[in-house]
Amino acid sequence: PTLIDDLDQVVAMENDPVNRPTITPWDRTQHEAAVRIPDFRHFIVETGEAHVPVGFVILVGCRNRPRSIELKRMVIQPKGQGLGRACLRQLKRMAFNELGAH
């Protein structure tokens, strides 16, 4: 899970010129809300044994009654290494197996 202390890095990733064409950046306050609102899940994406942060994802609808979970935003860097694909597979498992999505 993303911690408040992680948000400067999250905002920096969104504002990286490589990511700007594919996402409209949120400000820190919007990310803080996503960390705190129970219906949201905000995660730092890490890779390797050293757990190096390479991005973040936000899921919405994690507590809604119909369990319709939305992938709200996702930023992964570096590009072209299959990290986004691996992350989506993990999110799919989480959504169905842990959060009860249908």
CSV table of N, CA, C and O in Angstrom, one decimal:
chain,number,residue,atom,x,y,z
A,1,PRO,N,0.8,-1.2,0.0
A,1,PRO,CA,0.0,0.0,0.0
A,1,PRO,C,0.9,1.3,0.0
A,1,PRO,O,1.9,1.3,0.6
A,2,THR,N,0.4,2.3,-0.7
A,2,THR,CA,1.1,3.6,-0.7
A,2,THR,C,0.9,4.2,0.6
A,2,THR,O,-0.2,4.3,1.2
A,3,LEU,N,2.0,4.8,1.1
A,3,LEU,CA,2.0,5.6,2.4
A,3,LEU,C,2.0,7.1,2.0
A,3,LEU,O,2.5,7.4,0.9
A,4,ILE,N,1.6,7.9,2.9
A,4,ILE,CA,1.7,9.4,2.7
A,4,ILE,C,3.1,9.8,2.3
A,4,ILE,O,3.3,10.6,1.5
A,5,ASP,N,4.1,9.2,3.0
A,5,ASP,CA,5.5,9.5,2.7
A,5,ASP,C,5.9,9.1,1.2
A,5,ASP,O,6.9,9.6,0.7
A,6,ASP,N,5.1,8.3,0.5
A,6,ASP,CA,5.4,7.9,-0.8
A,6,ASP,C,4.9,8.9,-1.9
A,6,ASP,O,5.2,8.8,-3.1
A,7,LEU,N,4.0,9.8,-1.5
A,7,LEU,CA,3.3,10.6,-2.4
A,7,LEU,C,4.1,11.6,-3.2
A,7,LEU,O,3.8,11.9,-4.4
A,8,ASP,N,5.2,12.1,-2.7
A,8,ASP,CA,6.1,13.0,-3.5
A,8,ASP,C,6.6,12.2,-4.7
A,8,ASP,O,6.7,12.7,-5.8
A,9,GLN,N,7.0,10.9,-4.5
A,9,GLN,CA,7.5,10.1,-5.5
A,9,GLN,C,6.4,9.8,-6.5
A,9,GLN,O,6.6,9.8,-7.8
A,10,VAL,N,5.2,9.5,-6.1
A,10,VAL,CA,4.0,9.3,-6.9
A,10,VAL,C,3.8,10.4,-7.9
A,10,VAL,O,3.6,10.3,-9.1
A,11,VAL,N,3.7,11.6,-7.3
A,11,VAL,CA,3.5,12.9,-8.0
A,11,VAL,C,4.6,13.1,-9.1
A,11,VAL,O,4.3,13.5,-10.2
A,12,ALA,N,5.8,12.8,-8.7
A,12,ALA,CA,7.0,13.0,-9.6
A,12,ALA,C,6.9,12.0,-10.7
A,12,ALA,O,7.1,12.4,-11.9
A,13,MET,N,6.4,10.8,-10.5
A,13,MET,CA,6.3,9.8,-11.6
A,13,MET,C,5.2,10.3,-12.6
A,13,MET,O,5.4,10.2,-13.8
A,14,GLU,N,4.1,10.8,-12.1
A,14,GLU,CA,3.0,11.2,-12.9
A,14,GLU,C,3.5,12.4,-13.8
A,14,GLU,O,3.1,12.5,-14.9
A,15,ASN,N,4.3,13.3,-13.2
A,15,ASN,CA,4.8,14.5,-13.9
A,15,ASN,C,6.0,14.3,-14.8
A,15,ASN,O,6.4,15.2,-15.4
A,16,ASP,N,6.5,13.1,-14.8
A,16,ASP,CA,7.7,12.8,-15.6
A,16,ASP,C,7.3,13.0,-17.1
A,16,ASP,O,6.2,12.5,-17.5
A,17,PRO,N,8.1,13.6,-17.9
A,17,PRO,CA,7.7,13.9,-19.3
A,17,PRO,C,7.4,12.6,-20.1
A,17,PRO,O,6.6,12.7,-21.0
A,18,VAL,N,7.9,11.5,-19.7
A,18,VAL,CA,7.6,10.2,-20.4
A,18,VAL,C,6.2,9.8,-20.1
A,18,VAL,O,5.6,9.2,-21.0
A,19,ASN,N,5.7,10.1,-19.0
A,19,ASN,CA,4.3,9.7,-18.6
A,19,ASN,C,3.2,10.7,-18.9
A,19,ASN,O,2.1,10.3,-19.0
A,20,ARG,N,3.6,12.0,-19.1
A,20,ARG,CA,2.6,13.0,-19.3
A,20,ARG,C,1.7,12.8,-20.5
A,20,ARG,O,0.5,13.1,-20.4
A,21,PRO,N,2.1,12.2,-21.6
A,21,PRO,CA,1.2,12.0,-22.7
A,21,PRO,C,0.1,11.0,-22.4
A,21,PRO,O,-0.9,11.0,-23.1
A,22,THR,N,0.2,10.1,-21.4
A,22,THR,CA,-0.7,9.1,-21.2
A,22,THR,C,-1.6,9.2,-19.9
A,22,THR,O,-2.4,8.4,-19.6
A,23,ILE,N,-1.3,10.3,-19.1
A,23,ILE,CA,-2.0,10.5,-17.9
A,23,ILE,C,-2.1,12.0,-17.6
A,23,ILE,O,-1.2,12.7,-17.8
A,24,THR,N,-3.3,12.4,-17.1
A,24,THR,CA,-3.4,13.7,-16.6
A,24,THR,C,-3.0,13.7,-15.1
A,24,THR,O,-3.7,13.0,-14.3
A,25,PRO,N,-2.0,14.3,-14.7
A,25,PRO,CA,-1.5,14.2,-13.3
A,25,PRO,C,-2.5,14.8,-12.3
A,25,PRO,O,-3.2,15.8,-12.6
A,26,TRP,N,-2.5,14.1,-11.2
A,26,TRP,CA,-3.2,14.6,-10.0
A,26,TRP,C,-2.3,15.4,-9.2
A,26,TRP,O,-1.1,15.2,-9.2
A,27,ASP,N,-2.8,16.2,-8.3
A,27,ASP,CA,-1.9,16.9,-7.3
A,27,ASP,C,-1.8,16.0,-6.1
A,27,ASP,O,-2.5,15.0,-6.0
A,28,ARG,N,-1.0,16.4,-5.2
A,28,ARG,CA,-0.7,15.5,-4.0
A,28,ARG,C,-2.0,15.3,-3.2
A,28,ARG,O,-2.2,14.3,-2.7
A,29,THR,N,-2.8,16.4,-3.1
A,29,THR,CA,-4.1,16.3,-2.3
A,29,THR,C,-5.0,15.2,-2.9
A,29,THR,O,-5.6,14.5,-2.1
A,30,GLN,N,-5.1,15.1,-4.2
A,30,GLN,CA,-5.9,14.0,-4.8
A,30,GLN,C,-5.4,12.7,-4.4
A,30,GLN,O,-6.2,11.7,-4.1
A,31,HIS,N,-4.1,12.5,-4.5
A,31,HIS,CA,-3.5,11.2,-4.1
A,31,HIS,C,-3.7,10.9,-2.6
A,31,HIS,O,-3.9,9.8,-2.2
A,32,GLU,N,-3.6,12.0,-1.8
A,32,GLU,CA,-3.8,11.8,-0.3
A,32,GLU,C,-5.2,11.2,-0.1
A,32,GLU,O,-5.4,10.3,0.7
A,33,ALA,N,-6.2,11.8,-0.8
A,33,ALA,CA,-7.6,11.3,-0.7
A,33,ALA,C,-7.7,9.9,-1.1
A,33,ALA,O,-8.3,9.1,-0.4
A,34,ALA,N,-7.0,9.5,-2.2
A,34,ALA,CA,-7.1,8.1,-2.7
A,34,ALA,C,-6.4,7.2,-1.7
A,34,ALA,O,-6.9,6.0,-1.5
A,35,VAL,N,-5.4,7.6,-0.9
A,35,VAL,CA,-4.8,6.8,0.1
A,35,VAL,C,-5.7,6.6,1.3
A,35,VAL,O,-5.8,5.5,1.9
A,36,ARG,N,-6.5,7.6,1.6
A,36,ARG,CA,-7.3,7.6,2.8
A,36,ARG,C,-8.8,7.1,2.6
A,36,ARG,O,-9.3,6.6,3.6
A,37,ILE,N,-9.3,7.2,1.4
A,37,ILE,CA,-10.7,6.8,1.2
A,37,ILE,C,-10.8,5.2,1.2
A,37,ILE,O,-10.1,4.6,0.4
A,38,PRO,N,-11.6,4.6,2.0
A,38,PRO,CA,-11.7,3.2,2.2
A,38,PRO,C,-12.1,2.4,0.9
A,38,PRO,O,-11.7,1.3,0.7
A,39,ASP,N,-12.8,3.1,0.0
A,39,ASP,CA,-13.2,2.4,-1.3
A,39,ASP,C,-12.1,2.3,-2.3
A,39,ASP,O,-12.2,1.6,-3.3
A,40,PHE,N,-11.0,3.1,-2.1
A,40,PHE,CA,-9.9,3.1,-3.0
A,40,PHE,C,-8.8,2.2,-2.4
A,40,PHE,O,-8.7,2.0,-1.2
A,41,ARG,N,-7.9,1.7,-3.3
A,41,ARG,CA,-6.7,1.0,-2.9
A,41,ARG,C,-5.6,1.7,-3.8
A,41,ARG,O,-5.6,1.7,-5.0
A,42,HIS,N,-4.6,2.3,-3.1
A,42,HIS,CA,-3.5,3.0,-3.8
A,42,HIS,C,-2.2,2.2,-3.4
A,42,HIS,O,-1.9,1.9,-2.2
A,43,PHE,N,-1.5,1.7,-4.4
A,43,PHE,CA,-0.4,0.8,-4.2
A,43,PHE,C,0.8,1.3,-4.9
A,43,PHE,O,0.8,1.8,-6.1
A,44,ILE,N,2.0,1.2,-4.3
A,44,ILE,CA,3.3,1.4,-5.0
A,44,ILE,C,3.6,0.0,-5.6
A,44,ILE,O,3.5,-1.0,-5.0
A,45,VAL,N,4.1,0.1,-6.9
A,45,VAL,CA,4.5,-1.1,-7.6
A,45,VAL,C,6.0,-1.2,-7.4
A,45,VAL,O,6.7,-0.2,-7.7
A,46,GLU,N,6.4,-2.4,-6.9
A,46,GLU,CA,7.9,-2.6,-6.7
A,46,GLU,C,8.3,-3.8,-7.5
A,46,GLU,O,7.5,-4.7,-7.8
A,47,THR,N,9.6,-3.8,-7.7
A,47,THR,CA,10.2,-4.9,-8.5
A,47,THR,C,11.5,-5.4,-7.8
A,47,THR,O,12.2,-4.6,-7.2
A,48,GLY,N,11.8,-6.7,-8.0
A,48,GLY,CA,13.1,-7.2,-7.6
A,48,GLY,C,13.1,-7.5,-6.1
A,48,GLY,O,12.2,-7.1,-5.3
A,49,GLU,N,14.2,-8.2,-5.7
A,49,GLU,CA,14.3,-8.5,-4.3
A,49,GLU,C,14.5,-7.3,-3.4
A,49,GLU,O,14.2,-7.3,-2.2
A,50,ALA,N,15.0,-6.2,-4.0
A,50,ALA,CA,15.2,-5.0,-3.3
A,50,ALA,C,14.0,-4.1,-3.2
A,50,ALA,O,14.0,-3.1,-2.5
A,51,HIS,N,12.9,-4.6,-3.8
A,51,HIS,CA,11.6,-3.9,-3.8
A,51,HIS,C,11.8,-2.4,-4.3
A,51,HIS,O,11.3,-1.5,-3.6
A,52,VAL,N,12.4,-2.3,-5.4
A,52,VAL,CA,12.6,-0.9,-6.0
A,52,VAL,C,11.3,-0.4,-6.5
A,52,VAL,O,10.6,-1.1,-7.3
A,53,PRO,N,10.8,0.8,-6.1
A,53,PRO,CA,9.6,1.4,-6.6
A,53,PRO,C,9.7,1.7,-8.1
A,53,PRO,O,10.7,2.4,-8.5
A,54,VAL,N,8.7,1.2,-8.9
A,54,VAL,CA,8.8,1.5,-10.4
A,54,VAL,C,7.4,2.1,-10.8
A,54,VAL,O,7.3,2.3,-12.0
A,55,GLY,N,6.5,2.3,-9.9
A,55,GLY,CA,5.2,2.9,-10.4
A,55,GLY,C,4.2,2.8,-9.2
A,55,GLY,O,4.5,2.6,-8.1
A,56,PHE,N,3.0,3.1,-9.7
A,56,PHE,CA,1.9,3.0,-8.7
A,56,PHE,C,0.6,2.7,-9.5
A,56,PHE,O,0.5,2.8,-10.7
A,57,VAL,N,-0.4,2.2,-8.7
A,57,VAL,CA,-1.7,1.9,-9.3
A,57,VAL,C,-2.8,2.3,-8.3
A,57,VAL,O,-2.5,2.4,-7.0
A,58,ILE,N,-3.9,2.7,-8.8
A,58,ILE,CA,-5.1,3.0,-7.9
A,58,ILE,C,-6.3,2.2,-8.4
A,58,ILE,O,-6.6,2.2,-9.6
A,59,LEU,N,-6.9,1.5,-7.5
A,59,LEU,CA,-8.1,0.8,-7.7
A,59,LEU,C,-9.3,1.5,-7.0
A,59,LEU,O,-9.1,2.0,-5.9
A,60,VAL,N,-10.4,1.5,-7.6
A,60,VAL,CA,-11.6,2.1,-7.0
A,60,VAL,C,-12.8,1.1,-7.1
A,60,VAL,O,-12.9,0.3,-8.0
A,61,GLY,N,-13.6,1.2,-6.0
A,61,GLY,CA,-14.7,0.3,-6.0
A,61,GLY,C,-14.5,-0.9,-5.1
A,61,GLY,O,-15.2,-1.9,-5.2
A,62,CYS,N,-13.5,-0.9,-4.3
A,62,CYS,CA,-13.0,-2.0,-3.5
A,62,CYS,C,-14.0,-2.4,-2.4
A,62,CYS,O,-13.9,-3.5,-1.9
A,63,ARG,N,-14.9,-1.4,-2.1
A,63,ARG,CA,-15.8,-1.7,-1.0
A,63,ARG,C,-17.3,-1.5,-1.5
A,63,ARG,O,-18.2,-1.5,-0.7
A,64,ASN,N,-17.5,-1.2,-2.7
A,64,ASN,CA,-18.8,-1.0,-3.2
A,64,ASN,C,-19.6,-2.3,-3.2
A,64,ASN,O,-19.0,-3.4,-3.3
A,65,ARG,N,-20.9,-2.3,-3.1
A,65,ARG,CA,-21.7,-3.4,-3.0
A,65,ARG,C,-21.6,-4.4,-4.2
A,65,ARG,O,-21.5,-5.6,-4.0
A,66,PRO,N,-21.7,-3.9,-5.4
A,66,PRO,CA,-21.6,-4.8,-6.6
A,66,PRO,C,-20.2,-5.3,-6.8
A,66,PRO,O,-20.0,-6.2,-7.7
A,67,ARG,N,-19.2,-4.8,-6.1
A,67,ARG,CA,-17.8,-5.3,-6.3
A,67,ARG,C,-17.3,-5.1,-7.7
A,67,ARG,O,-16.7,-6.0,-8.3
A,68,SER,N,-17.7,-4.0,-8.3
A,68,SER,CA,-17.2,-3.6,-9.6
A,68,SER,C,-15.9,-2.8,-9.4
A,68,SER,O,-16.0,-1.6,-9.1
A,69,ILE,N,-14.8,-3.4,-9.6
A,69,ILE,CA,-13.5,-2.7,-9.3
A,69,ILE,C,-12.9,-2.1,-10.6
A,69,ILE,O,-12.9,-2.8,-11.6
A,70,GLU,N,-12.6,-0.8,-10.5
A,70,GLU,CA,-12.1,-0.1,-11.6
A,70,GLU,C,-10.6,0.2,-11.4
A,70,GLU,O,-10.1,0.6,-10.3
A,71,LEU,N,-9.8,0.0,-12.5
A,71,LEU,CA,-8.4,0.4,-12.5
A,71,LEU,C,-8.4,1.9,-12.8
A,71,LEU,O,-8.6,2.2,-14.0
A,72,LYS,N,-8.3,2.7,-11.8
A,72,LYS,CA,-8.4,4.2,-12.0
A,72,LYS,C,-7.2,4.8,-12.7
A,72,LYS,O,-7.3,5.6,-13.5
A,73,ARG,N,-6.0,4.4,-12.2
A,73,ARG,CA,-4.8,4.9,-12.8
A,73,ARG,C,-3.6,4.0,-12.6
A,73,ARG,O,-3.6,3.3,-11.6
A,74,MET,N,-2.7,4.1,-13.5
A,74,MET,CA,-1.5,3.2,-13.4
A,74,MET,C,-0.3,3.9,-14.1
A,74,MET,O,-0.5,4.3,-15.2
A,75,VAL,N,0.8,4.0,-13.4
A,75,VAL,CA,2.0,4.5,-14.0
A,75,VAL,C,3.1,3.6,-13.7
A,75,VAL,O,3.3,3.2,-12.5
A,76,ILE,N,3.8,3.1,-14.7
A,76,ILE,CA,4.9,2.2,-14.5
A,76,ILE,C,6.1,2.8,-15.3
A,76,ILE,O,6.0,3.2,-16.5
A,77,GLN,N,7.3,2.8,-14.7
A,77,GLN,CA,8.5,3.2,-15.4
A,77,GLN,C,9.6,2.3,-14.8
A,77,GLN,O,9.5,2.0,-13.7
A,78,PRO,N,10.5,1.9,-15.6
A,78,PRO,CA,10.7,2.2,-17.0
A,78,PRO,C,9.8,1.4,-17.9
A,78,PRO,O,9.1,0.4,-17.5
A,79,LYS,N,9.7,1.9,-19.1
A,79,LYS,CA,8.8,1.3,-20.1
A,79,LYS,C,9.5,0.1,-20.9
A,79,LYS,O,10.7,0.0,-20.9
A,80,GLY,N,8.6,-0.7,-21.5
A,80,GLY,CA,9.1,-1.8,-22.4
A,80,GLY,C,9.8,-3.0,-21.7
A,80,GLY,O,10.5,-3.7,-22.4
A,81,GLN,N,9.6,-3.2,-20.4
A,81,GLN,CA,10.2,-4.3,-19.7
A,81,GLN,C,9.2,-5.3,-19.3
A,81,GLN,O,9.6,-6.3,-18.5
A,82,GLY,N,7.9,-5.1,-19.6
A,82,GLY,CA,6.9,-6.1,-19.2
A,82,GLY,C,6.4,-5.9,-17.8
A,82,GLY,O,5.6,-6.7,-17.3
A,83,LEU,N,6.9,-4.8,-17.1
A,83,LEU,CA,6.5,-4.6,-15.7
A,83,LEU,C,5.0,-4.2,-15.6
A,83,LEU,O,4.3,-4.7,-14.7
A,84,GLY,N,4.4,-3.5,-16.6
A,84,GLY,CA,3.0,-3.1,-16.6
A,84,GLY,C,2.2,-4.4,-16.8
A,84,GLY,O,1.2,-4.5,-16.1
A,85,ARG,N,2.6,-5.2,-17.7
A,85,ARG,CA,1.8,-6.5,-17.9
A,85,ARG,C,1.8,-7.3,-16.7
A,85,ARG,O,0.8,-7.9,-16.3
A,86,ALA,N,3.0,-7.5,-16.0
A,86,ALA,CA,3.1,-8.3,-14.8
A,86,ALA,C,2.2,-7.7,-13.7
A,86,ALA,O,1.5,-8.4,-12.9
A,87,CYS,N,2.2,-6.3,-13.6
A,87,CYS,CA,1.4,-5.7,-12.6
A,87,CYS,C,-0.1,-5.9,-12.8
A,87,CYS,O,-0.8,-6.2,-11.9
A,88,LEU,N,-0.5,-5.8,-14.1
A,88,LEU,CA,-1.9,-6.0,-14.4
A,88,LEU,C,-2.4,-7.5,-14.0
A,88,LEU,O,-3.5,-7.7,-13.5
A,89,ARG,N,-1.5,-8.4,-14.3
A,89,ARG,CA,-1.8,-9.8,-13.9
A,89,ARG,C,-2.0,-9.9,-12.4
A,89,ARG,O,-2.9,-10.6,-11.9
A,90,GLN,N,-1.1,-9.3,-11.6
A,90,GLN,CA,-1.2,-9.3,-10.2
A,90,GLN,C,-2.5,-8.6,-9.7
A,90,GLN,O,-3.1,-9.1,-8.8
A,91,LEU,N,-2.8,-7.5,-10.3
A,91,LEU,CA,-4.0,-6.8,-9.9
A,91,LEU,C,-5.2,-7.6,-10.2
A,91,LEU,O,-6.2,-7.6,-9.4
A,92,LYS,N,-5.3,-8.3,-11.3
A,92,LYS,CA,-6.4,-9.2,-11.6
A,92,LYS,C,-6.6,-10.2,-10.6
A,92,LYS,O,-7.7,-10.5,-10.1
A,93,ARG,N,-5.5,-10.9,-10.2
A,93,ARG,CA,-5.6,-11.9,-9.1
A,93,ARG,C,-6.1,-11.3,-7.8
A,93,ARG,O,-7.0,-11.8,-7.1
A,94,MET,N,-5.6,-10.1,-7.5
A,94,MET,CA,-6.0,-9.4,-6.3
A,94,MET,C,-7.5,-9.1,-6.3
A,94,MET,O,-8.2,-9.3,-5.3
A,95,ALA,N,-7.9,-8.5,-7.4
A,95,ALA,CA,-9.3,-8.1,-7.6
A,95,ALA,C,-10.3,-9.2,-7.4
A,95,ALA,O,-11.2,-9.1,-6.6
A,96,PHE,N,-10.0,-10.4,-8.0
A,96,PHE,CA,-10.9,-11.5,-7.9
A,96,PHE,C,-10.7,-12.3,-6.7
A,96,PHE,O,-11.7,-12.7,-6.1
A,97,ASN,N,-9.5,-12.6,-6.3
A,97,ASN,CA,-9.2,-13.5,-5.2
A,97,ASN,C,-9.3,-12.8,-3.8
A,97,ASN,O,-9.8,-13.5,-2.8
A,98,GLU,N,-8.9,-11.6,-3.7
A,98,GLU,CA,-8.8,-10.9,-2.4
A,98,GLU,C,-9.9,-9.9,-2.2
A,98,GLU,O,-10.4,-9.8,-1.1
A,99,LEU,N,-10.3,-9.2,-3.2
A,99,LEU,CA,-11.3,-8.2,-3.1
A,99,LEU,C,-12.7,-8.6,-3.5
A,99,LEU,O,-13.7,-7.9,-3.4
A,100,GLY,N,-12.8,-9.8,-4.0
A,100,GLY,CA,-14.2,-10.4,-4.3
A,100,GLY,C,-14.8,-9.8,-5.6
A,100,GLY,O,-16.1,-9.8,-5.6
A,101,ALA,N,-14.1,-9.3,-6.5
A,101,ALA,CA,-14.7,-8.7,-7.7
A,101,ALA,C,-15.4,-9.8,-8.5
A,101,ALA,O,-15.1,-11.0,-8.3
A,102,HIS,N,-16.3,-9.4,-9.3
A,102,HIS,CA,-17.0,-10.4,-10.1
A,102,HIS,C,-16.8,-10.1,-11.6
A,102,HIS,O,-16.4,-9.0,-11.9
